[in-house]
Every structure is written in structure tokens, then in C-alpha cells.
């Protein structure tokens, strides 16, 4: 009898155990469902996230556009701001890859970033004018691919800043109607076609509204003497030797060391601080809503503080007065300068006849400063003092390669935060 009575009790225990398991399972399911509902609510409340970056290479596979696409791989609708990034001497489009992605993380819906490829590697020895022409044509081709863009900004590192200055002059108020397959508007019928074109491109760069012109560690005043190349340690003998050997960098070297002035014409960098009948260098620069010069205070062995910040040496801030920014540890000074009150740029730059009569009597650096400061510049001074990467300051300010130039990430972030969209 005992054995017979034990069987039902065992069955009852197993049933109770099974029932408990079912209850526990139901509770777990309910909890999971509640968590999923909470997560879904959070997702609905949070901002939409972009899917990923799409990098489109051109036919050469060197230059590329970067823009944000959604999770399904589709392009974001009609971004309106085109950002052109230009590399420096012996550089490439990939030098800007880190910064380009950071810009798009901040402005995923509004911007397309194009990292220029037309002046890479050995092509950077061809001269500022040749490279500027190439960049101008490349910009036109990029606009063709992105007809929705309405605004344009340029960011140049080192030599890239000079190339960009030349290119914008070539693109200034340029009639691109024959080059672009789609126009940006129409004119009233009573206005002549020529007048329509003049109005359409007035004050614009390749038909687009110019917004930001930004340079970092750019030798705006060239590299000739006056401690403009820290690598020479201020020794005049080394600076003179470098000037005589400027041919080593071919045409670009002559432009940087101001040895290209011939047949009564000033050096190219001096020409680029005034308008001429053929090309409007300063009008193009003036058309941008803001101009910014990032400059390394120390440890940049290639480009000096004075030439990259467009200042006379007695105008440079005292180093003991520089203070680090809490949000951007390597930004030590921010200065917004007003343009010099002059009647015109031409009045400040010597004429070709004056140059031909005696180039040695002219302070080329002073004339370039006078010309360039007829427009306002925001000057951002950068110091990598105390950083393990300080001797790589020239590349760190750009974050050329993140693994070895990561300390400059806050400088790029400052550039993004102050960027005018």
C-alpha cells in the first residue's frame, strides 16, 4: 500500500514543479517584454542615428567624397554644404580622413566632405598656381556630382592653405553655367542673359555661397628668412642657403621662398595679396563669411608661428600669457582680429614697376601682412607643449594619422565646434 500511495504523490510533485516552471517562464517573458517596451520608448525619444559613412572614390581611386547614409545604405536627402579639404606638401587626401569623419558626425544631414586628390605626393612640387588651377577644376567636378549643394567651405593644411587661396580666386564669380548640367535658379525675362549670369555668380565661389576659409599651419608669408622655418633655428646662413636651394622643391620651392619674381613681376605670394585685372585674390578671400588661421606656437619644425598666424613677430602673444582651454587642452589663445582700415589692397602692395626697380629694397613679408590683414582673421594658437607628440606638431594639428597624431583631436573638434554651417 505504501508503494501505491507514493506514486500519486510523486505525480503531484512533478505537476507542481512543472506549474512553477511555467509561472517562472511567464514572469521572465513578461519582464523581457517590459524591458523591450522600455527600450523601444527610449529609442523613440532619442535622436535618429545615421547608419554609416559612405566613401566614394573618384576614377583615380585617390580623392574621395564622404557623406552619411542611413541604415539601408541610402544617401541623406540633399546635403547643402560642401566642405573641401586640401592636403599639404607630399600629402594626400587620406591625411584628412579623420577630420572628415568628425565633421560628418557633427553635421550628418547638412554636409558633404570632399578630400582633394588632385595635388598629392610629387604633384605638390608643381607650383602653387598650377596646383590651384587643378583644385579649381576638381571643385567644379565635385559640384557636378552633388547638384544640391548651395554653400562651400575650404580647409587647407600647410601648403594646402596656399593652394586653396589660389583656387578660390580662380573660382570667384566664375560663370559655371556651361560646366554644370543643372543651374541654381532663373532670372526675370526682362534682364539680359549676361546680367543674369553676373547676378547669379556675384560674390560667389563656383556659384556657391562662401562660408568658412580655414587654414592650419599654412605658410601664408612664405618660408624666406625671418625664422619662418624653425628647422633652421633662426641662423641666417642656413636661411640663405635654403633660399638658394629652393629649386630642390622645384616650382613650389621658388614660390615658398619668394625667388620666383622675374621680368618685373613680384613673387606669386606677393601677387596673391591683391586683386589684379585677371584674378581677384583678395575679393575671393573677402567673400567668405569667416577666415581662420590655426597656428602652432612651438615644435612645428616646418612652418613658423608668425607666417601661419599672419602676424609680425612683435605682435605674437607672450608665451607666459598663453592659457590652455578647459575644453580644448591644446588651444592656448583665440584672437579675433578686425581688418586694417586701408583704402584698398592695391595701395598697400608695391606695383610691378616698384618691384622691378629694386626687389631687395622691399620688405616682402611686411607687404604680404598688410595685404592679408585688409580682411579679418580669427587666429587660433595651438601648443603641444608637454605632449609626447609635440615634435610631430605640424601633422598633429591636422591629425594626419590618428595613431600617431591623436593629440590634435581637440584642435579638430574646436574647428568643428566653431564651424559656421
mmCIF file of C-alpha atoms in Angstrom:
data_model
loop_
_atom_site.group_PDB
_atom_site.id
_atom_site.type_symbol
_atom_site.label_atom_id
_atom_site.label_comp_id
_atom_site.label_asym_id
_atom_site.label_seq_id
_atom_site.Cartn_x
_atom_site.Cartn_y
_atom_site.Cartn_z
ATOM 1 C CA UNK A 1 0.000 0.000 0.000
ATOM 2 C CA UNK A 2 2.813 2.341 0.778
ATOM 3 C CA UNK A 3 4.235 1.935 -2.666
ATOM 4 C CA UNK A 4 0.817 2.549 -4.275
ATOM 5 C CA UNK A 5 0.271 5.760 -2.258
ATOM 6 C CA UNK A 6 3.709 7.135 -3.161
ATOM 7 C CA UNK A 7 3.031 7.148 -6.895
ATOM 8 C CA UNK A 8 0.262 9.797 -6.846
ATOM 9 C CA UNK A 9 2.312 11.992 -4.539
ATOM 10 C CA UNK A 10 5.235 11.869 -6.977
ATOM 11 C CA UNK A 11 2.940 12.742 -9.857
ATOM 12 C CA UNK A 12 1.517 15.662 -7.847
ATOM 13 C CA UNK A 13 5.026 16.953 -7.061
ATOM 14 C CA UNK A 14 6.061 16.809 -10.720
ATOM 15 C CA UNK A 15 2.902 18.638 -11.735
ATOM 16 C CA UNK A 16 3.566 21.343 -9.132
ATOM 17 C CA UNK A 17 7.169 21.665 -10.301
ATOM 18 C CA UNK A 18 6.019 21.952 -13.899
ATOM 19 C CA UNK A 19 3.487 24.572 -12.917
ATOM 20 C CA UNK A 20 6.163 26.581 -11.102
ATOM 21 C CA UNK A 21 8.439 26.424 -14.134
ATOM 22 C CA UNK A 22 5.623 27.661 -16.356
ATOM 23 C CA UNK A 23 4.921 30.546 -13.939
ATOM 24 C CA UNK A 24 8.614 31.461 -13.809
ATOM 25 C CA UNK A 25 8.801 31.304 -17.598
ATOM 26 C CA UNK A 26 5.745 33.538 -17.901
ATOM 27 C CA UNK A 27 7.259 36.009 -15.443
ATOM 28 C CA UNK A 28 10.530 36.068 -17.373
ATOM 29 C CA UNK A 29 8.618 36.617 -20.616
ATOM 30 C CA UNK A 30 6.662 39.476 -19.059
ATOM 31 C CA UNK A 31 9.854 41.073 -17.723
ATOM 32 C CA UNK A 32 11.536 40.722 -21.085
ATOM 33 C CA UNK A 33 8.512 42.251 -22.800
ATOM 34 C CA UNK A 34 8.537 45.169 -20.354
ATOM 35 C CA UNK A 35 12.261 45.758 -20.969
ATOM 36 C CA UNK A 36 11.726 45.691 -24.735
ATOM 37 C CA UNK A 37 8.880 48.198 -24.431
ATOM 38 C CA UNK A 38 11.077 50.489 -22.298
ATOM 39 C CA UNK A 39 13.922 50.216 -24.807
ATOM 40 C CA UNK A 40 11.541 50.965 -27.659
ATOM 41 C CA UNK A 41 10.296 54.039 -25.815
ATOM 42 C CA UNK A 42 13.885 55.188 -25.270
ATOM 43 C CA UNK A 43 14.645 54.680 -28.946
ATOM 44 C CA UNK A 44 11.597 56.710 -29.920
ATOM 45 C CA UNK A 45 12.658 59.508 -27.599
ATOM 46 C CA UNK A 46 16.286 59.518 -28.723
ATOM 47 C CA UNK A 47 17.530 61.329 -31.833
ATOM 48 C CA UNK A 48 17.733 59.253 -35.021
ATOM 49 C CA UNK A 49 21.157 57.814 -35.637
ATOM 50 C CA UNK A 50 22.808 57.711 -39.037
ATOM 51 C CA UNK A 51 23.774 54.371 -40.477
ATOM 52 C CA UNK A 52 27.374 54.778 -41.594
ATOM 53 C CA UNK A 53 29.784 56.773 -43.709
ATOM 54 C CA UNK A 54 29.895 56.208 -47.417
ATOM 55 C CA UNK A 55 33.206 56.933 -49.092
ATOM 56 C CA UNK A 56 33.006 57.377 -52.842
ATOM 57 C CA UNK A 57 36.318 57.388 -54.661
ATOM 58 C CA UNK A 58 36.770 59.104 -57.984
ATOM 59 C CA UNK A 59 38.103 57.437 -61.120
ATOM 60 C CA UNK A 60 41.701 57.554 -59.880
ATOM 61 C CA UNK A 61 40.808 55.987 -56.536
ATOM 62 C CA UNK A 62 42.753 58.695 -54.662
ATOM 63 C CA UNK A 63 40.359 61.532 -53.901
ATOM 64 C CA UNK A 64 37.026 60.809 -52.258
ATOM 65 C CA UNK A 65 33.739 62.233 -51.038
ATOM 66 C CA UNK A 66 32.475 61.260 -47.601
ATOM 67 C CA UNK A 67 28.822 61.565 -46.660
ATOM 68 C CA UNK A 68 26.427 59.921 -44.261
ATOM 69 C CA UNK A 69 23.962 57.258 -45.375
ATOM 70 C CA UNK A 70 21.114 55.680 -43.418
ATOM 71 C CA UNK A 71 20.999 52.080 -42.229
ATOM 72 C CA UNK A 72 19.670 50.899 -45.587
ATOM 73 C CA UNK A 73 22.599 52.482 -47.411
ATOM 74 C CA UNK A 74 20.648 55.355 -48.953
ATOM 75 C CA UNK A 75 22.077 58.864 -49.139
ATOM 76 C CA UNK A 76 20.722 61.531 -46.828
ATOM 77 C CA UNK A 77 18.412 63.909 -48.723
ATOM 78 C CA UNK A 78 20.123 66.849 -50.394
ATOM 79 C CA UNK A 79 23.015 67.993 -48.157
ATOM 80 C CA UNK A 80 23.658 71.648 -48.926
ATOM 81 C CA UNK A 81 27.162 72.403 -47.588
ATOM 82 C CA UNK A 82 30.244 71.258 -49.495
ATOM 83 C CA UNK A 83 33.487 71.160 -47.482
ATOM 84 C CA UNK A 84 36.713 70.911 -49.491
ATOM 85 C CA UNK A 85 39.776 69.636 -47.611
ATOM 86 C CA UNK A 86 43.220 70.201 -49.135
ATOM 87 C CA UNK A 87 46.438 68.379 -48.185
ATOM 88 C CA UNK A 88 49.909 69.846 -47.807
ATOM 89 C CA UNK A 89 53.347 69.114 -49.267
ATOM 90 C CA UNK A 90 53.831 65.446 -50.262
ATOM 91 C CA UNK A 91 50.445 64.731 -48.694
ATOM 92 C CA UNK A 92 47.306 63.006 -49.900
ATOM 93 C CA UNK A 93 43.540 63.020 -49.498
ATOM 94 C CA UNK A 94 43.814 60.395 -46.758
ATOM 95 C CA UNK A 95 45.547 62.923 -44.462
ATOM 96 C CA UNK A 96 42.116 64.484 -43.857
ATOM 97 C CA UNK A 97 40.172 61.234 -43.367
ATOM 98 C CA UNK A 98 39.931 61.505 -39.566
ATOM 99 C CA UNK A 99 38.801 65.150 -39.606
ATOM 100 C CA UNK A 100 36.314 64.490 -42.408
ATOM 101 C CA UNK A 101 34.558 61.792 -40.388
ATOM 102 C CA UNK A 102 34.423 64.016 -37.310
ATOM 103 C CA UNK A 103 32.764 66.781 -39.326
ATOM 104 C CA UNK A 104 30.112 64.380 -40.572
ATOM 105 C CA UNK A 105 29.452 63.028 -37.088
ATOM 106 C CA UNK A 106 28.579 66.596 -36.099
ATOM 107 C CA UNK A 107 26.723 67.560 -39.299
ATOM 108 C CA UNK A 108 25.374 64.272 -40.714
ATOM 109 C CA UNK A 109 22.426 65.803 -42.566
ATOM 110 C CA UNK A 110 23.921 69.011 -43.888
ATOM 111 C CA UNK A 111 27.412 68.371 -45.226
ATOM 112 C CA UNK A 112 29.386 66.517 -47.839
ATOM 113 C CA UNK A 113 33.148 66.462 -47.330
ATOM 114 C CA UNK A 114 35.472 66.133 -50.305
ATOM 115 C CA UNK A 115 39.104 65.260 -49.595
ATOM 116 C CA UNK A 116 41.000 66.620 -52.592
ATOM 117 C CA UNK A 117 43.206 64.265 -54.581
ATOM 118 C CA UNK A 118 44.456 66.397 -57.480
ATOM 119 C CA UNK A 119 47.627 67.595 -55.696
ATOM 120 C CA UNK A 120 49.126 64.606 -53.936
ATOM 121 C CA UNK A 121 52.619 63.269 -53.428
ATOM 122 C CA UNK A 122 55.113 64.550 -56.036
ATOM 123 C CA UNK A 123 52.449 66.696 -57.714
ATOM 124 C CA UNK A 124 52.840 69.117 -54.794
ATOM 125 C CA UNK A 125 56.133 70.287 -56.349
ATOM 126 C CA UNK A 126 54.390 71.749 -59.430
ATOM 127 C CA UNK A 127 53.818 75.222 -58.023
ATOM 128 C CA UNK A 128 51.006 76.958 -56.154
ATOM 129 C CA UNK A 129 49.467 78.352 -59.353
ATOM 130 C CA UNK A 130 49.393 75.013 -61.201
ATOM 131 C CA UNK A 131 48.010 73.226 -58.139
ATOM 132 C CA UNK A 132 45.450 75.984 -57.601
ATOM 133 C CA UNK A 133 44.201 75.580 -61.172
ATOM 134 C CA UNK A 134 43.910 71.822 -60.673
ATOM 135 C CA UNK A 135 41.988 72.242 -57.423
ATOM 136 C CA UNK A 136 39.584 74.707 -59.044
ATOM 137 C CA UNK A 137 38.746 72.210 -61.786
ATOM 138 C CA UNK A 138 38.358 69.429 -59.225
ATOM 139 C CA UNK A 139 35.889 71.518 -57.218
ATOM 140 C CA UNK A 140 33.780 72.039 -60.348
ATOM 141 C CA UNK A 141 33.700 68.279 -60.939
ATOM 142 C CA UNK A 142 32.606 67.672 -57.322
ATOM 143 C CA UNK A 143 29.767 70.195 -57.645
ATOM 144 C CA UNK A 144 28.603 68.371 -60.760
ATOM 145 C CA UNK A 145 28.247 65.186 -58.717
ATOM 146 C CA UNK A 146 26.326 66.972 -55.950
ATOM 147 C CA UNK A 147 23.907 69.465 -57.546
ATOM 148 C CA UNK A 148 22.083 70.018 -54.220
ATOM 149 C CA UNK A 149 24.984 71.932 -52.629
ATOM 150 C CA UNK A 150 24.478 75.650 -52.068
ATOM 151 C CA UNK A 151 27.357 76.596 -49.745
ATOM 152 C CA UNK A 152 31.079 75.945 -49.845
ATOM 153 C CA UNK A 153 33.930 75.993 -47.323
ATOM 154 C CA UNK A 154 37.655 75.236 -47.652
ATOM 155 C CA UNK A 155 40.030 73.734 -45.083
ATOM 156 C CA UNK A 156 43.720 73.554 -46.011
ATOM 157 C CA UNK A 157 46.680 72.157 -44.116
ATOM 158 C CA UNK A 158 50.159 73.622 -44.623
ATOM 159 C CA UNK A 159 50.777 74.195 -48.361
ATOM 160 C CA UNK A 160 47.129 73.249 -48.904
ATOM 161 C CA UNK A 161 46.078 76.613 -47.473
ATOM 162 C CA UNK A 162 48.005 78.466 -50.200
ATOM 163 C CA UNK A 163 46.627 76.158 -52.890
ATOM 164 C CA UNK A 164 43.106 76.847 -51.645
ATOM 165 C CA UNK A 165 43.727 80.615 -51.684
ATOM 166 C CA UNK A 166 44.742 80.419 -55.324
ATOM 167 C CA UNK A 167 41.850 78.113 -56.250
ATOM 168 C CA UNK A 168 39.127 80.319 -54.741
ATOM 169 C CA UNK A 169 40.456 83.252 -56.765
ATOM 170 C CA UNK A 170 40.105 81.164 -59.933
ATOM 171 C CA UNK A 171 36.557 80.179 -58.919
ATOM 172 C CA UNK A 172 35.495 83.641 -57.750
ATOM 173 C CA UNK A 173 32.380 84.835 -59.619
ATOM 174 C CA UNK A 174 33.138 82.216 -62.235
ATOM 175 C CA UNK A 175 30.407 81.555 -64.786
ATOM 176 C CA UNK A 176 30.000 77.813 -64.447
ATOM 177 C CA UNK A 177 26.703 77.610 -66.361
ATOM 178 C CA UNK A 178 28.380 75.826 -69.250
ATOM 179 C CA UNK A 179 30.198 73.466 -66.911
ATOM 180 C CA UNK A 180 27.311 72.435 -64.698
ATOM 181 C CA UNK A 181 24.451 70.379 -66.046
ATOM 182 C CA UNK A 182 21.955 71.999 -63.669
ATOM 183 C CA UNK A 183 21.593 75.673 -62.787
ATOM 184 C CA UNK A 184 20.844 77.095 -59.375
ATOM 185 C CA UNK A 185 17.972 79.362 -60.384
ATOM 186 C CA UNK A 186 16.466 81.578 -63.065
ATOM 187 C CA UNK A 187 16.260 85.280 -63.852
ATOM 188 C CA UNK A 188 13.440 87.570 -64.804
ATOM 189 C CA UNK A 189 12.706 87.727 -68.512
ATOM 190 C CA UNK A 190 13.443 91.459 -68.856
ATOM 191 C CA UNK A 191 17.017 91.001 -67.569
ATOM 192 C CA UNK A 192 19.676 90.204 -70.152
ATOM 193 C CA UNK A 193 21.367 86.814 -70.117
ATOM 194 C CA UNK A 194 24.740 88.362 -69.302
ATOM 195 C CA UNK A 195 23.263 90.440 -66.480
ATOM 196 C CA UNK A 196 21.543 87.321 -65.175
ATOM 197 C CA UNK A 197 24.850 85.468 -65.067
ATOM 198 C CA UNK A 198 26.569 88.387 -63.354
ATOM 199 C CA UNK A 199 23.932 88.460 -60.618
ATOM 200 C CA UNK A 200 23.909 84.696 -60.236
ATOM 201 C CA UNK A 201 27.630 84.436 -59.518
ATOM 202 C CA UNK A 202 28.250 87.802 -57.843
ATOM 203 C CA UNK A 203 30.310 87.325 -54.693
ATOM 204 C CA UNK A 204 30.189 83.535 -55.004
ATOM 205 C CA UNK A 205 32.741 80.758 -55.367
ATOM 206 C CA UNK A 206 31.851 78.499 -58.312
ATOM 207 C CA UNK A 207 28.252 79.662 -57.953
ATOM 208 C CA UNK A 208 28.081 78.670 -54.260
ATOM 209 C CA UNK A 209 27.856 80.823 -51.150
ATOM 210 C CA UNK A 210 31.318 81.015 -49.495
ATOM 211 C CA UNK A 211 31.168 80.431 -45.730
ATOM 212 C CA UNK A 212 34.400 79.247 -43.993
ATOM 213 C CA UNK A 213 38.003 79.550 -45.175
ATOM 214 C CA UNK A 214 40.223 77.722 -42.688
ATOM 215 C CA UNK A 215 43.949 77.043 -42.732
ATOM 216 C CA UNK A 216 46.159 75.141 -40.295
ATOM 217 C CA UNK A 217 49.951 75.564 -40.153
ATOM 218 C CA UNK A 218 49.940 77.346 -43.532
ATOM 219 C CA UNK A 219 52.972 79.479 -44.538
ATOM 220 C CA UNK A 220 50.923 82.483 -45.658
ATOM 221 C CA UNK A 221 54.022 84.712 -45.691
ATOM 222 C CA UNK A 222 56.256 82.127 -47.311
ATOM 223 C CA UNK A 223 59.364 80.492 -45.874
ATOM 224 C CA UNK A 224 62.015 83.050 -46.677
ATOM 225 C CA UNK A 225 64.183 84.074 -43.710
ATOM 226 C CA UNK A 226 62.901 85.740 -40.541
ATOM 227 C CA UNK A 227 62.695 82.441 -38.630
ATOM 228 C CA UNK A 228 59.759 81.320 -40.748
ATOM 229 C CA UNK A 229 61.174 77.791 -40.874
ATOM 230 C CA UNK A 230 62.014 76.772 -37.277
ATOM 231 C CA UNK A 231 64.117 73.885 -38.565
ATOM 232 C CA UNK A 232 66.832 76.449 -39.435
ATOM 233 C CA UNK A 233 66.929 77.666 -35.806
ATOM 234 C CA UNK A 234 66.987 81.311 -36.904
ATOM 235 C CA UNK A 235 70.514 81.073 -38.383
ATOM 236 C CA UNK A 236 70.660 83.472 -41.321
ATOM 237 C CA UNK A 237 73.321 81.423 -43.017
ATOM 238 C CA UNK A 238 71.011 78.390 -43.083
ATOM 239 C CA UNK A 239 68.047 80.508 -44.201
ATOM 240 C CA UNK A 240 70.067 81.983 -47.072
ATOM 241 C CA UNK A 241 71.323 78.561 -48.081
ATOM 242 C CA UNK A 242 67.764 77.224 -48.088
ATOM 243 C CA UNK A 243 66.648 80.138 -50.263
ATOM 244 C CA UNK A 244 69.406 79.409 -52.784
ATOM 245 C CA UNK A 245 68.443 75.717 -52.783
ATOM 246 C CA UNK A 246 64.713 76.378 -53.166
ATOM 247 C CA UNK A 247 64.911 74.848 -56.663
ATOM 248 C CA UNK A 248 65.187 71.490 -54.883
ATOM 249 C CA UNK A 249 61.416 71.668 -54.322
ATOM 250 C CA UNK A 250 61.021 72.737 -57.941
ATOM 251 C CA UNK A 251 58.453 75.447 -58.712
ATOM 252 C CA UNK A 252 56.758 75.122 -55.326
ATOM 253 C CA UNK A 253 60.078 75.811 -53.587
ATOM 254 C CA UNK A 254 60.545 79.008 -55.588
ATOM 255 C CA UNK A 255 57.076 80.160 -54.610
ATOM 256 C CA UNK A 256 57.568 79.366 -50.914
ATOM 257 C CA UNK A 257 61.000 81.044 -50.734
ATOM 258 C CA UNK A 258 59.851 84.009 -52.867
ATOM 259 C CA UNK A 259 62.536 83.501 -55.529
ATOM 260 C CA UNK A 260 60.132 83.363 -58.496
ATOM 261 C CA UNK A 261 59.771 87.103 -59.156
ATOM 262 C CA UNK A 262 61.081 87.746 -62.683
ATOM 263 C CA UNK A 263 60.569 90.167 -65.571
ATOM 264 C CA UNK A 264 59.288 92.902 -63.296
ATOM 265 C CA UNK A 265 56.644 90.720 -61.682
ATOM 266 C CA UNK A 266 56.501 90.269 -57.908
ATOM 267 C CA UNK A 267 56.748 86.775 -56.387
ATOM 268 C CA UNK A 268 53.481 84.857 -56.628
ATOM 269 C CA UNK A 269 52.741 85.016 -52.876
ATOM 270 C CA UNK A 270 53.032 88.800 -53.062
ATOM 271 C CA UNK A 271 50.699 88.885 -56.061
ATOM 272 C CA UNK A 272 48.194 86.865 -54.028
ATOM 273 C CA UNK A 273 47.591 89.678 -51.512
ATOM 274 C CA UNK A 274 45.889 91.987 -54.011
ATOM 275 C CA UNK A 275 43.422 91.906 -56.884
ATOM 276 C CA UNK A 276 44.566 92.222 -60.468
ATOM 277 C CA UNK A 277 42.573 92.577 -63.667
ATOM 278 C CA UNK A 278 42.885 88.866 -64.354
ATOM 279 C CA UNK A 279 42.378 87.326 -60.935
ATOM 280 C CA UNK A 280 40.754 88.637 -57.752
ATOM 281 C CA UNK A 281 42.732 87.074 -54.920
ATOM 282 C CA UNK A 282 41.567 89.321 -52.097
ATOM 283 C CA UNK A 283 37.993 89.740 -53.307
ATOM 284 C CA UNK A 284 37.670 85.955 -53.276
ATOM 285 C CA UNK A 285 39.098 85.730 -49.752
ATOM 286 C CA UNK A 286 36.902 88.601 -48.597
ATOM 287 C CA UNK A 287 33.768 86.892 -49.908
ATOM 288 C CA UNK A 288 33.916 84.237 -47.151
ATOM 289 C CA UNK A 289 31.891 84.938 -44.043
ATOM 290 C CA UNK A 290 34.854 83.995 -41.854
ATOM 291 C CA UNK A 291 38.566 83.280 -42.241
ATOM 292 C CA UNK A 292 40.501 81.278 -39.639
ATOM 293 C CA UNK A 293 44.224 80.608 -39.204
ATOM 294 C CA UNK A 294 45.313 77.825 -36.830
ATOM 295 C CA UNK A 295 48.999 78.107 -35.934
ATOM 296 C CA UNK A 296 51.462 76.084 -33.872
ATOM 297 C CA UNK A 297 53.184 78.177 -31.202
ATOM 298 C CA UNK A 298 56.130 75.761 -30.856
ATOM 299 C CA UNK A 299 57.567 72.479 -32.126
ATOM 300 C CA UNK A 300 56.356 72.871 -35.710
ATOM 301 C CA UNK A 301 59.683 72.450 -37.453
ATOM 302 C CA UNK A 302 58.414 73.372 -40.933
ATOM 303 C CA UNK A 303 56.102 76.373 -40.546
ATOM 304 C CA UNK A 304 56.740 79.188 -38.077
ATOM 305 C CA UNK A 305 54.218 80.815 -35.753
ATOM 306 C CA UNK A 306 54.394 84.197 -37.473
ATOM 307 C CA UNK A 307 53.786 83.038 -41.045
ATOM 308 C CA UNK A 308 50.989 80.635 -40.112
ATOM 309 C CA UNK A 309 49.132 83.198 -37.966
ATOM 310 C CA UNK A 310 49.785 86.180 -40.324
ATOM 311 C CA UNK A 311 51.400 88.353 -37.657
ATOM 312 C CA UNK A 312 54.518 90.415 -37.249
ATOM 313 C CA UNK A 313 56.826 88.899 -34.647
ATOM 314 C CA UNK A 314 56.246 91.783 -32.241
ATOM 315 C CA UNK A 315 52.512 91.089 -32.462
ATOM 316 C CA UNK A 316 52.783 87.487 -31.300
ATOM 317 C CA UNK A 317 51.307 86.900 -27.815
ATOM 318 C CA UNK A 318 53.772 86.425 -24.980
ATOM 319 C CA UNK A 319 54.093 82.726 -24.246
ATOM 320 C CA UNK A 320 53.789 83.245 -20.499
ATOM 321 C CA UNK A 321 50.333 84.755 -21.098
ATOM 322 C CA UNK A 322 49.018 81.770 -23.045
ATOM 323 C CA UNK A 323 46.443 79.663 -21.201
ATOM 324 C CA UNK A 324 45.052 76.250 -22.045
ATOM 325 C CA UNK A 325 41.370 75.932 -22.773
ATOM 326 C CA UNK A 326 39.496 73.517 -20.488
ATOM 327 C CA UNK A 327 37.516 72.017 -23.349
ATOM 328 C CA UNK A 328 40.372 72.052 -25.866
ATOM 329 C CA UNK A 329 43.642 71.374 -23.997
ATOM 330 C CA UNK A 330 45.935 72.322 -26.887
ATOM 331 C CA UNK A 331 44.193 75.602 -27.757
ATOM 332 C CA UNK A 332 46.089 78.299 -25.856
ATOM 333 C CA UNK A 333 44.853 81.531 -27.426
ATOM 334 C CA UNK A 334 41.930 82.727 -29.538
ATOM 335 C CA UNK A 335 42.078 86.132 -31.188
ATOM 336 C CA UNK A 336 39.514 87.740 -33.458
ATOM 337 C CA UNK A 337 41.173 90.497 -35.427
ATOM 338 C CA UNK A 338 39.467 93.291 -37.321
ATOM 339 C CA UNK A 339 40.647 94.202 -40.814
ATOM 340 C CA UNK A 340 43.155 97.007 -41.213
ATOM 341 C CA UNK A 341 41.495 100.256 -42.233
ATOM 342 C CA UNK A 342 43.025 100.873 -45.633
ATOM 343 C CA UNK A 343 41.518 102.376 -48.750
ATOM 344 C CA UNK A 344 42.385 99.407 -50.922
ATOM 345 C CA UNK A 345 44.708 96.448 -51.092
ATOM 346 C CA UNK A 346 46.466 97.931 -54.108
ATOM 347 C CA UNK A 347 47.592 100.920 -52.041
ATOM 348 C CA UNK A 348 49.405 98.616 -49.631
ATOM 349 C CA UNK A 349 51.261 96.423 -52.138
ATOM 350 C CA UNK A 350 54.049 97.745 -54.323
ATOM 351 C CA UNK A 351 53.423 97.990 -58.043
ATOM 352 C CA UNK A 352 55.272 95.851 -60.555
ATOM 353 C CA UNK A 353 57.333 98.866 -61.596
ATOM 354 C CA UNK A 354 58.463 99.371 -57.995
ATOM 355 C CA UNK A 355 59.371 95.718 -57.723
ATOM 356 C CA UNK A 356 61.365 95.776 -60.945
ATOM 357 C CA UNK A 357 63.269 98.837 -59.782
ATOM 358 C CA UNK A 358 64.547 97.104 -56.684
ATOM 359 C CA UNK A 359 63.070 93.954 -55.194
ATOM 360 C CA UNK A 360 65.746 93.846 -52.491
ATOM 361 C CA UNK A 361 64.559 97.182 -51.078
ATOM 362 C CA UNK A 362 61.048 95.876 -50.414
ATOM 363 C CA UNK A 363 60.145 94.079 -47.221
ATOM 364 C CA UNK A 364 58.140 91.302 -48.844
ATOM 365 C CA UNK A 365 56.894 89.925 -45.561
ATOM 366 C CA UNK A 366 55.576 93.308 -44.426
ATOM 367 C CA UNK A 367 53.787 93.858 -47.728
ATOM 368 C CA UNK A 368 52.105 90.446 -47.508
ATOM 369 C CA UNK A 369 50.946 91.098 -43.943
ATOM 370 C CA UNK A 370 49.490 94.455 -44.965
ATOM 371 C CA UNK A 371 47.622 92.881 -47.839
ATOM 372 C CA UNK A 372 46.284 89.851 -45.979
ATOM 373 C CA UNK A 373 45.143 91.834 -42.934
ATOM 374 C CA UNK A 374 42.808 94.018 -45.001
ATOM 375 C CA UNK A 375 40.357 91.214 -44.207
ATOM 376 C CA UNK A 376 39.598 89.932 -40.726
ATOM 377 C CA UNK A 377 41.084 86.670 -39.441
ATOM 378 C CA UNK A 378 40.308 84.550 -36.402
ATOM 379 C CA UNK A 379 43.699 83.415 -35.113
ATOM 380 C CA UNK A 380 43.778 80.208 -33.083
ATOM 381 C CA UNK A 381 47.114 79.481 -31.407
ATOM 382 C CA UNK A 382 47.907 75.844 -30.662
ATOM 383 C CA UNK A 383 50.550 74.391 -28.340
ATOM 384 C CA UNK A 384 51.525 70.742 -27.939
ATOM 385 C CA UNK A 385 53.991 71.572 -25.184
ATOM 386 C CA UNK A 386 54.040 68.713 -22.678
ATOM 387 C CA UNK A 387 52.678 66.245 -25.204
ATOM 388 C CA UNK A 388 54.606 63.165 -26.265
ATOM 389 C CA UNK A 389 53.661 64.091 -29.806
ATOM 390 C CA UNK A 390 54.963 67.668 -29.605
ATOM 391 C CA UNK A 391 57.741 67.111 -32.148
ATOM 392 C CA UNK A 392 55.056 65.993 -34.601
ATOM 393 C CA UNK A 393 53.129 69.241 -34.143
ATOM 394 C CA UNK A 394 52.962 70.006 -37.871
ATOM 395 C CA UNK A 395 50.971 66.825 -38.515
ATOM 396 C CA UNK A 396 49.256 66.644 -35.117
ATOM 397 C CA UNK A 397 47.392 69.911 -35.710
ATOM 398 C CA UNK A 398 45.664 68.119 -38.605
ATOM 399 C CA UNK A 399 45.547 64.632 -37.005
ATOM 400 C CA UNK A 400 47.135 63.335 -40.174
ATOM 401 C CA UNK A 401 47.312 59.783 -38.811
ATOM 402 C CA UNK A 402 45.257 59.181 -35.679
ATOM 403 C CA UNK A 403 47.530 56.503 -34.199
ATOM 404 C CA UNK A 404 50.497 58.875 -34.007
ATOM 405 C CA UNK A 405 48.793 62.312 -34.121
ATOM 406 C CA UNK A 406 45.816 61.739 -31.817
ATOM 407 C CA UNK A 407 46.688 64.647 -29.500
ATOM 408 C CA UNK A 408 45.409 67.045 -32.144
ATOM 409 C CA UNK A 409 41.875 65.648 -31.904
ATOM 410 C CA UNK A 410 40.783 68.556 -29.696
ATOM 411 C CA UNK A 411 42.048 71.039 -32.296
ATOM 412 C CA UNK A 412 39.908 69.361 -34.954
ATOM 413 C CA UNK A 413 36.981 69.396 -32.527
ATOM 414 C CA UNK A 414 37.485 73.128 -31.942
ATOM 415 C CA UNK A 415 37.434 73.630 -35.705
ATOM 416 C CA UNK A 416 34.142 71.722 -35.912
ATOM 417 C CA UNK A 417 32.502 73.472 -32.955
ATOM 418 C CA UNK A 418 33.322 76.918 -34.368
ATOM 419 C CA UNK A 419 32.404 75.963 -37.935
ATOM 420 C CA UNK A 420 29.682 78.140 -39.402
ATOM 421 C CA UNK A 421 27.127 75.973 -41.163
#
